[in-house]
Every structure is written in structure tokens, then in C-alpha cells.
mmCIF file of C-alpha atoms in Angstrom:
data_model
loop_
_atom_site.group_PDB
_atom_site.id
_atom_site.type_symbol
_atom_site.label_atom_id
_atom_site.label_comp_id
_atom_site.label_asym_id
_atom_site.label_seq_id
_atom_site.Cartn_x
_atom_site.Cartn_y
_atom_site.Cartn_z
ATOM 1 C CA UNK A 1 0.000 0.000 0.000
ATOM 2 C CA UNK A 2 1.426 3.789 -0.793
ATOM 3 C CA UNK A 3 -0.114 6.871 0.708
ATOM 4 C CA UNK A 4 -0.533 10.084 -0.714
ATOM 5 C CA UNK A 5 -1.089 12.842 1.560
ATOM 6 C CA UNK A 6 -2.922 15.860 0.294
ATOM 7 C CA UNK A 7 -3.474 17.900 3.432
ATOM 8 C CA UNK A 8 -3.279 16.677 7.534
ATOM 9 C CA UNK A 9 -3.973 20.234 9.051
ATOM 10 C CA UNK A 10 -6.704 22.994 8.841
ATOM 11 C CA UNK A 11 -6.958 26.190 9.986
ATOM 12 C CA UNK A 12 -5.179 26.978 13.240
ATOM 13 C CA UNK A 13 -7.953 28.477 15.954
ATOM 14 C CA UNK A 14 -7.197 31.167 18.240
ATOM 15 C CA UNK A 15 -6.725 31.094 21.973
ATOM 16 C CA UNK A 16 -4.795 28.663 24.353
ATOM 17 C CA UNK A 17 -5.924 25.396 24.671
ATOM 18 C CA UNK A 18 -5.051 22.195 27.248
ATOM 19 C CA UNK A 19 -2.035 20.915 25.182
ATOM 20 C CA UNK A 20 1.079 21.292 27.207
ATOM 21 C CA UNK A 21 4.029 22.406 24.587
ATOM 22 C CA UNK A 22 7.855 22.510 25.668
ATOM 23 C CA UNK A 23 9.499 24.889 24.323
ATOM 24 C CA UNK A 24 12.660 27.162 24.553
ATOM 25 C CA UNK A 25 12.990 30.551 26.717
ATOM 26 C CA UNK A 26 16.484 32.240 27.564
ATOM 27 C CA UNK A 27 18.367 28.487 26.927
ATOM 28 C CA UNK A 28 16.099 27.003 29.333
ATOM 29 C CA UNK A 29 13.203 24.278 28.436
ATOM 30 C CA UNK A 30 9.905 25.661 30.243
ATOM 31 C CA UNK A 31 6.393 24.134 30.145
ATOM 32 C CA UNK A 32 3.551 26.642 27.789
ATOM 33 C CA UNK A 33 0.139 26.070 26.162
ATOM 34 C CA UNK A 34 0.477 25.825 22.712
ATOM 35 C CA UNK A 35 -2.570 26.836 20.706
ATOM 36 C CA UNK A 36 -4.268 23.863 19.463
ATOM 37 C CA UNK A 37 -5.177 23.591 15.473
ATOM 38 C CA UNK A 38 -8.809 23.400 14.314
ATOM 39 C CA UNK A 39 -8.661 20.295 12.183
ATOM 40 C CA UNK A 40 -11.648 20.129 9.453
ATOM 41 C CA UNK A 41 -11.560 16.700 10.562
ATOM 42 C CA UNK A 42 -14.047 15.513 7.374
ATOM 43 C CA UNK A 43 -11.625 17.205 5.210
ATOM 44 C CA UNK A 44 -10.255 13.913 2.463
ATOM 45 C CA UNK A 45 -6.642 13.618 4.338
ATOM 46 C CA UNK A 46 -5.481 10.572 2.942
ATOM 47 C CA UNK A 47 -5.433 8.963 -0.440
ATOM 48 C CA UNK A 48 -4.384 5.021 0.448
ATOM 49 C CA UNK A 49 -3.604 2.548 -2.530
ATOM 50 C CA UNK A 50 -4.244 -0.771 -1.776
ATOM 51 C CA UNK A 51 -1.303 -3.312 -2.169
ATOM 52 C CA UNK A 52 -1.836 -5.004 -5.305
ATOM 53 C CA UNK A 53 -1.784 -8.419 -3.769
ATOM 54 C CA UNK A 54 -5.534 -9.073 -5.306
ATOM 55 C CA UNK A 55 -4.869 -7.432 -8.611
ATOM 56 C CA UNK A 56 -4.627 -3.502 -9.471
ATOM 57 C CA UNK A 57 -4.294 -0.913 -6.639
ATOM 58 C CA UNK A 58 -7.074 1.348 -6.140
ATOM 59 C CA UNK A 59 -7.412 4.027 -4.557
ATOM 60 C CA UNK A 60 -9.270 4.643 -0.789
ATOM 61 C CA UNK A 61 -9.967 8.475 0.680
ATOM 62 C CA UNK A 62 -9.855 8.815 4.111
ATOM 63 C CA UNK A 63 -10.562 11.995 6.786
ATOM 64 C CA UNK A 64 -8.568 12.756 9.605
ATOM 65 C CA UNK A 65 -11.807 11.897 11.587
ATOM 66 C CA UNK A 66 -11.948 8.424 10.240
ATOM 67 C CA UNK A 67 -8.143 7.705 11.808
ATOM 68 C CA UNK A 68 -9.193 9.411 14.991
ATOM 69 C CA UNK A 69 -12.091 7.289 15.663
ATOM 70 C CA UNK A 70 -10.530 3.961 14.171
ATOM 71 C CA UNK A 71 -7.286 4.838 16.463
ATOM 72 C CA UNK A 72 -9.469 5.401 19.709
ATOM 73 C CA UNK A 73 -11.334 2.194 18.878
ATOM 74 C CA UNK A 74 -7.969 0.119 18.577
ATOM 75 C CA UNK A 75 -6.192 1.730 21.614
ATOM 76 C CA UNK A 76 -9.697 0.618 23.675
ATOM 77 C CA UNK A 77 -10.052 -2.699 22.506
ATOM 78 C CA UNK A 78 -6.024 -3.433 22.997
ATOM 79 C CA UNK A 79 -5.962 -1.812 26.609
ATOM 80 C CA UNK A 80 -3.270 0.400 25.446
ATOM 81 C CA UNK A 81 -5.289 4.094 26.080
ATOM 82 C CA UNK A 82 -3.466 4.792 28.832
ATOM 83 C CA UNK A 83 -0.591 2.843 29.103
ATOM 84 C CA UNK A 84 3.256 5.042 28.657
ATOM 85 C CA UNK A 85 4.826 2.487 25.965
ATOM 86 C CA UNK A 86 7.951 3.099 23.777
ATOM 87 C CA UNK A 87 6.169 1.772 20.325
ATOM 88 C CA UNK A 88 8.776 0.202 17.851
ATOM 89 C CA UNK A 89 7.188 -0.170 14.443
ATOM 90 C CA UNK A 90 9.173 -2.300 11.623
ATOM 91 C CA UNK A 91 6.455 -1.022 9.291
ATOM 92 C CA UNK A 92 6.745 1.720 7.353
ATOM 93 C CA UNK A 93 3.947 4.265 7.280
ATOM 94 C CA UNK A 94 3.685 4.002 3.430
ATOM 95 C CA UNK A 95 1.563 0.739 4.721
ATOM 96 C CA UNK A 96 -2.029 1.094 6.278
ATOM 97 C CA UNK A 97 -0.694 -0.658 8.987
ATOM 98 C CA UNK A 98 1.987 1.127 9.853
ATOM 99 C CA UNK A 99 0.218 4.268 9.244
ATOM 100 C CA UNK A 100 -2.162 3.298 12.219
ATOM 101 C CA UNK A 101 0.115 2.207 14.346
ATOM 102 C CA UNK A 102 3.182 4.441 13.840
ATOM 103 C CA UNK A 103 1.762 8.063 13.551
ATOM 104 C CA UNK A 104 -2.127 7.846 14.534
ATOM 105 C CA UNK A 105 -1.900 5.802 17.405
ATOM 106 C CA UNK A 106 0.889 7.624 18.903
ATOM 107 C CA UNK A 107 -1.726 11.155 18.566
ATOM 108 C CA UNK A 108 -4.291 9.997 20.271
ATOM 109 C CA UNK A 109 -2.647 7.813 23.532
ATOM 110 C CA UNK A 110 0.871 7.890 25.906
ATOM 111 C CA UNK A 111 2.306 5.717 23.466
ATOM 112 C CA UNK A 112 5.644 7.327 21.976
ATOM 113 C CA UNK A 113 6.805 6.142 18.734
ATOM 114 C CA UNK A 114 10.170 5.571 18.965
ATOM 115 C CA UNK A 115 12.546 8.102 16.008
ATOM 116 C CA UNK A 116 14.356 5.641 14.132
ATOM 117 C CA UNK A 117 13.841 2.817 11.883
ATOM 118 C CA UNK A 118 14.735 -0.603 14.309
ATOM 119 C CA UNK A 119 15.188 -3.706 11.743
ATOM 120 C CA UNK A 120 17.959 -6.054 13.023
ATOM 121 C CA UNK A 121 17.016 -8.034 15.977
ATOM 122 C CA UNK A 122 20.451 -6.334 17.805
ATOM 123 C CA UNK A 123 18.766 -2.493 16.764
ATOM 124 C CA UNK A 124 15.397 -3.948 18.353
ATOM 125 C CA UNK A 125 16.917 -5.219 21.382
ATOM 126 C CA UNK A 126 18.859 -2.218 22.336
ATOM 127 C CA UNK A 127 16.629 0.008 21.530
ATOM 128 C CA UNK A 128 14.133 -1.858 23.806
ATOM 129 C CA UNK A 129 16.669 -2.027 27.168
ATOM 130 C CA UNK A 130 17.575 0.764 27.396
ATOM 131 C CA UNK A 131 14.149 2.750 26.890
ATOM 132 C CA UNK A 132 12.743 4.481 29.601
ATOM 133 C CA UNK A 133 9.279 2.830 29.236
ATOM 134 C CA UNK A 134 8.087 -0.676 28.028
ATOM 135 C CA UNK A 135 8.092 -1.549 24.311
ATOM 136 C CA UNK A 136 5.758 -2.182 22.412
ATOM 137 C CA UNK A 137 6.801 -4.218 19.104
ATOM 138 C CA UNK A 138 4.367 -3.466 15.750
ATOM 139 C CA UNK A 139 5.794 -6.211 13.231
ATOM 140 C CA UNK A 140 4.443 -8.746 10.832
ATOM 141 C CA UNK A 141 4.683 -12.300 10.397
ATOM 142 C CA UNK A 142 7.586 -12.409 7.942
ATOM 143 C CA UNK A 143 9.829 -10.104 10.695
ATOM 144 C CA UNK A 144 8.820 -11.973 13.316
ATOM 145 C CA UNK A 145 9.748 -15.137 12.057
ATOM 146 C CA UNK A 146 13.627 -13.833 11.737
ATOM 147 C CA UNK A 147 13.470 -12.361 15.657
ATOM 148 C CA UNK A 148 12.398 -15.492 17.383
ATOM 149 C CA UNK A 149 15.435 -17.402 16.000
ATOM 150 C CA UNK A 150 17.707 -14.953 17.090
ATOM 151 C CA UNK A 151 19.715 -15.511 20.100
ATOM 152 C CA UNK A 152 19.511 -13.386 23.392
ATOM 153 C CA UNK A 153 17.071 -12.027 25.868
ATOM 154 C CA UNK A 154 14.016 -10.139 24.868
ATOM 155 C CA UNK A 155 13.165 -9.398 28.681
ATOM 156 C CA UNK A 156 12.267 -5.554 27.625
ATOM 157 C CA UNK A 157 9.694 -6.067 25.323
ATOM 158 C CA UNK A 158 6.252 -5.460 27.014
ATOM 159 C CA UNK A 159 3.861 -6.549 23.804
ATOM 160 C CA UNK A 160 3.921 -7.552 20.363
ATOM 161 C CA UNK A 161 1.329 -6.140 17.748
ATOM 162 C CA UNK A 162 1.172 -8.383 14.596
ATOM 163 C CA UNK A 163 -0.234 -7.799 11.108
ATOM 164 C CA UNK A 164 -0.431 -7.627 6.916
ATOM 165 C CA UNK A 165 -0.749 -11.684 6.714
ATOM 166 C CA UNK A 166 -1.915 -14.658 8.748
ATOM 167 C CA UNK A 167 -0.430 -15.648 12.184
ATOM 168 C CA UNK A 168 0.028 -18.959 12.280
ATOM 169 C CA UNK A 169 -0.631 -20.884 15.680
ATOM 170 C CA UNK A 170 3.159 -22.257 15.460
ATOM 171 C CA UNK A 171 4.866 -19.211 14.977
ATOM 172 C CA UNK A 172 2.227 -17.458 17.693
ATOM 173 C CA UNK A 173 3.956 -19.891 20.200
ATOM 174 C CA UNK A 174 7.703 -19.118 19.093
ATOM 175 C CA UNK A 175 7.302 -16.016 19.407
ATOM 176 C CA UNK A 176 5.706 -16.045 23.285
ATOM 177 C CA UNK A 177 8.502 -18.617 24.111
ATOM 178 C CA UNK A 178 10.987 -16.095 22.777
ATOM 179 C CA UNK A 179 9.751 -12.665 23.307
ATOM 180 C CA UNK A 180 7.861 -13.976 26.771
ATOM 181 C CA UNK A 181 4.769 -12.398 25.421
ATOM 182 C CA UNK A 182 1.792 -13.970 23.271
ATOM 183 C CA UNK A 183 0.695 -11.686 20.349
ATOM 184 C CA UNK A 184 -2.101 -10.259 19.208
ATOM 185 C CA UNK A 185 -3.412 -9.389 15.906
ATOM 186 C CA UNK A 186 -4.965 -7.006 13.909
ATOM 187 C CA UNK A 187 -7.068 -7.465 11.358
ATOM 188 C CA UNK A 188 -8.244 -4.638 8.177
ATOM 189 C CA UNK A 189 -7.960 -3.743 5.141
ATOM 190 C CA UNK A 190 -7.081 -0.253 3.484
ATOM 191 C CA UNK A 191 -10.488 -0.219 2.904
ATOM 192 C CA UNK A 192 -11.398 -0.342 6.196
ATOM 193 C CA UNK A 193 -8.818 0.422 8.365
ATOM 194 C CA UNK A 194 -8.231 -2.134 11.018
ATOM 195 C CA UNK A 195 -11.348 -3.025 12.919
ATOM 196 C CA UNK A 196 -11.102 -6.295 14.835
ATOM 197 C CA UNK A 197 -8.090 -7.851 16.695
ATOM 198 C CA UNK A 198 -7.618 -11.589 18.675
ATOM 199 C CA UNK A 199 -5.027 -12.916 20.483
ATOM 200 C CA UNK A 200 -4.015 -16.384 18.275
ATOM 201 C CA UNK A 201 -2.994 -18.424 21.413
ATOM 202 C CA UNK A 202 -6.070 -17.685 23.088
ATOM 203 C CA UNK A 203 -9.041 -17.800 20.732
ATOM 204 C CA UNK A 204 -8.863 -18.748 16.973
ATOM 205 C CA UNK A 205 -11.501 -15.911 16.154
ATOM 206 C CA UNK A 206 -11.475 -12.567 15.861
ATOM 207 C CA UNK A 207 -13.555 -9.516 18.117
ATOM 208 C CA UNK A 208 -14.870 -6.582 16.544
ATOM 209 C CA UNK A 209 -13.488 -3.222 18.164
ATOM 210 C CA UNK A 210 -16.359 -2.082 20.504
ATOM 211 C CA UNK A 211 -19.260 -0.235 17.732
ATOM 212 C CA UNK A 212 -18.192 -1.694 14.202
ATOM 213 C CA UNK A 213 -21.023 -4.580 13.379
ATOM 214 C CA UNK A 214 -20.389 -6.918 10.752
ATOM 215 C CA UNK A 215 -23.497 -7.998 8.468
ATOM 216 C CA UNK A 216 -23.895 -10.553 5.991
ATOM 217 C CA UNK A 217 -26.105 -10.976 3.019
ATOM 218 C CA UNK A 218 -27.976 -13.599 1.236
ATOM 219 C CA UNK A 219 -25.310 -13.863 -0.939
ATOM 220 C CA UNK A 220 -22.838 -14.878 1.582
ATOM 221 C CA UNK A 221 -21.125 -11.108 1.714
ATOM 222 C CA UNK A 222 -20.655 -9.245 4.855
ATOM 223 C CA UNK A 223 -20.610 -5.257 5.327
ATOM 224 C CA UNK A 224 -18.674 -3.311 8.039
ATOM 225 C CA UNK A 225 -20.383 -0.923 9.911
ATOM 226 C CA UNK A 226 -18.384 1.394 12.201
ATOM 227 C CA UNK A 227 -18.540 4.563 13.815
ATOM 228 C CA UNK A 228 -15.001 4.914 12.309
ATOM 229 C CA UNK A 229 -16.314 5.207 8.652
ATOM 230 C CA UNK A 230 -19.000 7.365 7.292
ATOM 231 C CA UNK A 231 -20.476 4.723 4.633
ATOM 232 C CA UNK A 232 -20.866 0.843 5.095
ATOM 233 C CA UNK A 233 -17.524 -0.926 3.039
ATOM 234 C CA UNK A 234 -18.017 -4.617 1.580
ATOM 235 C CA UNK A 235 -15.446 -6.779 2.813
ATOM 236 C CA UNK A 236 -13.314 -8.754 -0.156
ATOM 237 C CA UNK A 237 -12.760 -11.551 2.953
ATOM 238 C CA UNK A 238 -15.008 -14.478 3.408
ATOM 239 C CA UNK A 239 -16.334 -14.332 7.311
ATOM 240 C CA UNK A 240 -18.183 -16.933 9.391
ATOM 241 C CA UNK A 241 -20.228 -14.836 12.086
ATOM 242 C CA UNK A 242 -20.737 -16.254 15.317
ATOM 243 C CA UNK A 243 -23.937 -15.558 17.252
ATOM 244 C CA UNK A 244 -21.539 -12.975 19.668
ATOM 245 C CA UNK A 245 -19.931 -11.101 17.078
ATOM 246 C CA UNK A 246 -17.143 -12.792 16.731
ATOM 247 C CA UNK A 247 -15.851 -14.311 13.094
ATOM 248 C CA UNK A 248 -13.664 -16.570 11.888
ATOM 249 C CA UNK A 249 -11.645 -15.361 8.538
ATOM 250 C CA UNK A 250 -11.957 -18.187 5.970
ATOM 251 C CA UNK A 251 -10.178 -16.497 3.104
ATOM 252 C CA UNK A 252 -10.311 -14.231 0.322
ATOM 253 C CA UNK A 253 -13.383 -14.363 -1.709
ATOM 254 C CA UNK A 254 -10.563 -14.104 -5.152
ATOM 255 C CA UNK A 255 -8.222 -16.917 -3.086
ATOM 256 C CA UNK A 256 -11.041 -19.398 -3.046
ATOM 257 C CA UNK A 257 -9.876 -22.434 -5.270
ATOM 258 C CA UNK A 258 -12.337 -25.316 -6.221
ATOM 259 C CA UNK A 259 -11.177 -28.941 -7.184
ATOM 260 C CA UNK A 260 -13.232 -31.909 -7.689
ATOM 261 C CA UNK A 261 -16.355 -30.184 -6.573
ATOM 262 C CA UNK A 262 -14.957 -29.265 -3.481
ATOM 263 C CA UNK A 263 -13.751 -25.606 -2.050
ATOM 264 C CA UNK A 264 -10.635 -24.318 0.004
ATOM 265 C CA UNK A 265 -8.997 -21.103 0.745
ATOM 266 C CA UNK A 266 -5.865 -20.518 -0.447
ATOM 267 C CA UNK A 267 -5.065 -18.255 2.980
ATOM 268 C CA UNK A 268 -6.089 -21.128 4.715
ATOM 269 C CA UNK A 269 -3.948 -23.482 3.010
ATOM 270 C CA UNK A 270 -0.511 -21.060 3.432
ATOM 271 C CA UNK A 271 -1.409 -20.791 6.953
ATOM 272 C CA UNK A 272 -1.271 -24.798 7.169
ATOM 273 C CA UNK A 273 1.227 -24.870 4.786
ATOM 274 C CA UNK A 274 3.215 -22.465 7.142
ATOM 275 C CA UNK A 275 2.645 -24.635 10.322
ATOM 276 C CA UNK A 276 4.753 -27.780 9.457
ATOM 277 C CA UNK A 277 8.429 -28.117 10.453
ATOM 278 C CA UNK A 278 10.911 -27.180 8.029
ATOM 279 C CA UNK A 279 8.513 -24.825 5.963
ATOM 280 C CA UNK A 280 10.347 -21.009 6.475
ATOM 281 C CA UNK A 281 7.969 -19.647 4.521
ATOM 282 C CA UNK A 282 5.915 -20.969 1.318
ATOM 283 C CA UNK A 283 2.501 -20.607 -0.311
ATOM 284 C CA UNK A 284 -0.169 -22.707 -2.472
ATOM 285 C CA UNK A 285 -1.420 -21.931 -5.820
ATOM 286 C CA UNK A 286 -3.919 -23.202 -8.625
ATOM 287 C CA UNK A 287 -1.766 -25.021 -11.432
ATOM 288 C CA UNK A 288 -3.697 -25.790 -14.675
ATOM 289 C CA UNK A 289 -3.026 -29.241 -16.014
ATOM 290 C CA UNK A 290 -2.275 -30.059 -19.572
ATOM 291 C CA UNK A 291 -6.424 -31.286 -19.355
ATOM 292 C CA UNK A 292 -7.330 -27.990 -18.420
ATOM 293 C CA UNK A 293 -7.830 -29.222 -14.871
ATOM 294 C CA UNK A 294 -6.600 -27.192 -12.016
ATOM 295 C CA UNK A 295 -4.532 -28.875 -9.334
ATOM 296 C CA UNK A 296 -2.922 -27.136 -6.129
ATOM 297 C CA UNK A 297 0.815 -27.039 -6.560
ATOM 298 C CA UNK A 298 3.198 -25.243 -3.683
ATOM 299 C CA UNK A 299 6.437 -23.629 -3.011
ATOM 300 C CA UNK A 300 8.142 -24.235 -0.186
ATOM 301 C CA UNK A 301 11.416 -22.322 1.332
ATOM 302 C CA UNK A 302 13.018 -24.153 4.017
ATOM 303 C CA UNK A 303 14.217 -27.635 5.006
ATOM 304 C CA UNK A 304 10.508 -29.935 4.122
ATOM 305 C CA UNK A 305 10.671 -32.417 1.634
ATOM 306 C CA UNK A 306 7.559 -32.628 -0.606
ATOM 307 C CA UNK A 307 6.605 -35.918 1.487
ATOM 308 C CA UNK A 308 6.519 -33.906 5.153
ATOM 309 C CA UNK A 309 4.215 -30.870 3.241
ATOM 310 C CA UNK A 310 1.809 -33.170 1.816
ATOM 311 C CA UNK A 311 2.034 -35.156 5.471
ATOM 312 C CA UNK A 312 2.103 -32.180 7.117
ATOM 313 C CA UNK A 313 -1.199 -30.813 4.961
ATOM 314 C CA UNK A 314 -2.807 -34.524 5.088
ATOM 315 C CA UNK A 315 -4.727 -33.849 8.749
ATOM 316 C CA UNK A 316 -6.373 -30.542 7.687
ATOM 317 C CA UNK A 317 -7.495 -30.770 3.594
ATOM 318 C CA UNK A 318 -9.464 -33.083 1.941
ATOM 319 C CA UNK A 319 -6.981 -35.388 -0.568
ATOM 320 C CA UNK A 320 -7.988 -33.244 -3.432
ATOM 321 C CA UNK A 321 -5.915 -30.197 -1.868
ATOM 322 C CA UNK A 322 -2.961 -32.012 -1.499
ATOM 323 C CA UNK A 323 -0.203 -30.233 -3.601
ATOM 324 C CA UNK A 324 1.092 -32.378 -6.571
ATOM 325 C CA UNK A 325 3.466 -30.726 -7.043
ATOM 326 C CA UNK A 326 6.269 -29.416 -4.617
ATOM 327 C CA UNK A 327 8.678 -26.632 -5.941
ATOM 328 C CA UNK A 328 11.350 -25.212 -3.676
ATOM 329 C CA UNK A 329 13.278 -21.769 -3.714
ATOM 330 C CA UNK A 330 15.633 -19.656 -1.101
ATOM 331 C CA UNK A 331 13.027 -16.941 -1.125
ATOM 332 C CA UNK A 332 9.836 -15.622 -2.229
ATOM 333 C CA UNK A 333 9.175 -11.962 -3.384
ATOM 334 C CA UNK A 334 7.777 -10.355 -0.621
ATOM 335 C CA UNK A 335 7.433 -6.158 -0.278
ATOM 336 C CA UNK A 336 8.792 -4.127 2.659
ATOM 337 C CA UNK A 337 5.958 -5.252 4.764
ATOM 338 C CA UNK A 338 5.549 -9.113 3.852
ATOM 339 C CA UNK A 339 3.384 -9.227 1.283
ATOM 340 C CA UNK A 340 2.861 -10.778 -2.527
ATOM 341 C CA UNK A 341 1.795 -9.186 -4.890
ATOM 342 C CA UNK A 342 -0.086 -10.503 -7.746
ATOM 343 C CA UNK A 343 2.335 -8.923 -10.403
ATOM 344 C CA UNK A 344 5.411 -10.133 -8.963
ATOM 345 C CA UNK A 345 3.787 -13.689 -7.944
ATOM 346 C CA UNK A 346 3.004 -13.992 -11.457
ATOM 347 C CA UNK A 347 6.488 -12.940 -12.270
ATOM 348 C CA UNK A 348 8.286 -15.503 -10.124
ATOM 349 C CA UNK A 349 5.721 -18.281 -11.112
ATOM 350 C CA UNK A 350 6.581 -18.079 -14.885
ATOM 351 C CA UNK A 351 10.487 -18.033 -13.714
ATOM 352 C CA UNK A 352 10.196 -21.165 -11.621
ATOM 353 C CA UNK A 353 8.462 -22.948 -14.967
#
């Protein structure tokens, strides 16, 4: 996702107001009110692209208003209002993600984002001891995965925030037996902005932030409503809506493959996929036969053999979804924040043919 910021402030009211402001008097820091801008906070702030991972990018416009409320909701639901926490974020802010987390979250709670850009698990640890509150660590999957095999003590690190692509349970438990805390999630789109979180360990579904309701259709569709957006958005995500709000996240509606009469997400399958021992990283795709059939093929980085994936698969898919095919690489082509994009999937496909 890429951001294009047209305009974050208004017009700037007159009069003090109740925001303390350090600043600078005869060499010597002294505590003032600073006046305190009068944000148009309907005013279009925010022009967000989404990723590309489900085809072309196109555009969302957001307000100021609509990160305000979505930030307060998150911060609630979390339990991190009030809490003084040094937030590391390995996301960059060109991300919705680390938009939310790295500069609106920061505005609206005592969290303090910390100045530079921590990557190496060395930066994160030091940065992390010798801070002068808690951290809090906003990462995704993909970083994660290199910090929990890194040796050393994460004693400092107060919470971990995780996001932009499937947890799965496995790496959820790696990374409380090496961090010493269990993660949570968030869960959004650009679209949306993120509006439900879970913590993987604890519960397998996911809890809307207090006000958004999620309603399905007929048709199988479900709309968010929230008091963060100012018109209903249709998700792109297949949901199944428990009686107490809560859903589980079966896939993408475009990742939904069908073989043999029967149907399976692809997320599903890369979270499984994901879970078995010697599988770094990997992902399943739809491989047309020379029939014209479609059967699930996978790649695989890491240690696995093609007989531990399928055996590894074998307990959670029906036969059909077992990968005939196995292909293995050192890497995949993932972005800054973890993620593949259709063009370059397509890309490293016809490369690996």
C-alpha cells in the first residue's frame, strides 16, 4: 500500500488550549500552552492505494476523523489508552498498517513512537533495554519469524502487535517462548482500516473493536459498519459470524480455489502450509493441467521435503488439496511489509516454470 497525503492540518484556531508544549525561553526548556489547530476533521486527508496483492491498486480516501475514531477504537479494545509504551514499528507508514500504528496511534494515547527505523534483531533489542518505558513491538509475520530465531534475551519487550498476513498458531507460540509475550493481531484492510483484533494463542476468532457490526447478506457477503467510517464498506474476505460477534476469517473471496467439486482457501492453506516443520515460509497456488484441470501445486522455502508438506497438509485438507506438485526456492518476493503481490507472484511463477 502507498499513501498520498494531500493535506493533515486545517486552519489553526485562536486562543490557548489544554495541550502542554515545551518549548525554549532564555536556553532554558519551560512548560507553555500551545494553541491547538482546528482540524476540518471531514476534510479527504489521505489517499491510500491498496497493495496489489488481489490485482490492481485502487485508490481509498480517508478523513482525519476516520483515523481518529478507528485509532481510539484500537487503543480501547487493545488496553493500550493509557498505558506510557515506547512503540517500535518495523512497518513503514507508506503501509495502512503502519500508518495506524506508527503516527495515529501515537496522537491519540501515551504511546511514543520511537525516532528511528529498528530492523535487526540487535537495533530492536537495544533500543528496547535501554528505553525508559516498556516496548511495544508493531511487526508482521515475515519479521517476526527472523526475531524469534535470534539468540539473546528479549526481557524488555512489554507486547507484540502483529499484522499484513496470517499468524500462524506455530509461529504465535515461538514467538511467546521467545519474546515472553503472546501476540495479538490485527485485522483490516485499506479499505477499512483495522477493525477487529484476537489474540491467536487464546481464541482462533477474531472480536470486533467495541461499535463496528459486521453484516452478511444472502449472498454470503458481509458489510462493516463502524462509527469509524462514514459509509458501510463490503469486505473482499469471506467471514463466518458467530452468534456474539465474533468471526472466523476463511479467506479471500478471489483466493477461493475449487477442485473436484470441493472448495478451500488458499489463505487457509498457506497458513497450514506455514505450520509444518521445516517450511520457512511458502505458499499454495492453482496449477492448470495439460487437461485444463486445475490442481494445487506449492512452493516451499526451508528444510521440508515434498513428502513432510503433503504429510504435514494430510490432517487438515481433503486429498484433493494435497499439492502435486512441490517446488522449492531460497526466497519468495515479498514487499517491505511481507506481502505478494499478484504482479510479482506472477512474475516468479513463470520463472520457476
Amino acid at each position: 500500500m502507498r499513501t498520498i497525503i494531500p493535506a493533515l492540518c486545517g486552519r489553526r484556531a485562536g486562543g490557548a488550549s489544554g495541550r502542554p508544549a515545551l518549548v525554549r525561553g532564555g536556553g532554558n526548556p519551560i512548560r507553555s500552552r500551545a494553541p491547538e489547530p482546528d482540524y476540518d476533521w471531514r476534510h479527504p486527508a489521505v489517499i491510500a492505494f491498496t497493495s496489489g496483492s488481489g490485482g490492481r491498486p485502487k485508490p481509498c480516501v480517508h478523513s482525519l476523523g476516520t483515523f481518529r475514531t478507528s485509532a481510539l477504537m484500537a487503543l480501547s479494545s487493545l488496553g493500550l489508552g493509557q498505558q506510557p509504551r515506547l512503540l517500535l514499528s518495523t512497518t513503514p507508514p507508506q503501509h495502512m498498517y503502519g500508518l495506524e500504528t506508527s503516527v495515529f496511534w501515537p496522537l491519540f494515547s501515551r504511546l511514543v513512537l520511537h525516532d528511528g527505523k529498528p530492523f535487526f534483531p540487535e537495533d530492536i533489542r537495544r533500543i528496547a533495554a535501554n528505553a525508559p518505558w516498556p516496548a511495544l513491538l508493531a511487526s508482521t509475520p515475515t519479521h517476526l519469524r527472523a526475531l524469534v530465531k535470534a539468540p539473546g534475551s528479549w526481557d524488555e519487550i512489554a507486547g507484540v502487535i502483529s499484522a499484513t498476513d496470517a499468524l500462524p498458531e506455530q509461529l504465535a507460540g515461538q514467538i511467546k517462548t521467545a519474546l515472553g509475550r503472546s501476540p495479538h493481531e490485527i485485522y483490516g484492510s485499506t479499505e477499512t482500516l483495522s477493525f477487529a483484533n484476537r489474540e491467536p494463542l487464546r481464541d482462533s476468532l477474531w472480536r470486533p473493536y467495541a461499535g463496528a457490526r459486521l453484516i452478511p447478506d444472502a449472498a454470503g457477503q458481509t458489510r462493516l459498519e463502524s462509527p469509524h467510517l462514514p459509509d458501510p464498506v463490503w469486505l473482499q474476505d469471506d467471514l463466518r459470524i458467530e452468534p456474539d460477534g465474533r468471526f472466523n476469517l476463511l479467506g479471500r473471496q478471489q483466493d477461493m480455489v475449487k477442485i473436484g467439486g470441493k472448495r478451500a482457501s488458499l489463505a487457509e492453506l498457506n497458513r497450514r502450509l506455514k505450520d509444518i516443520d521445516g517450511v520457512e515460509d511458502g505458499f499454495c497456488y492453482l496449477q492448470e493441467t495439460e487437461t485444463g484441470e486445475g490442481r494445487l501445486a506449492a512452493v516451499v522455502v526451508g528444510t521440508a521435503d515434498k513428502q513432510s508438506v503433503r504429510q504435514g497438509l494430510r490432517p487438515y485438507v481433503d486429498e484433493v488439496f494435497l499439492p502435486r506438485r512441490v517446488h522449492f526456492a531460497e526466497s519468495l518476493p515479498r514487499n517491505a511489509v511481507g506481502k505478494l503481490t499478484k504482479a510479482e507472484l506472477e512474475r516468479f511463477l513463470a520463472n520457476l516454470a
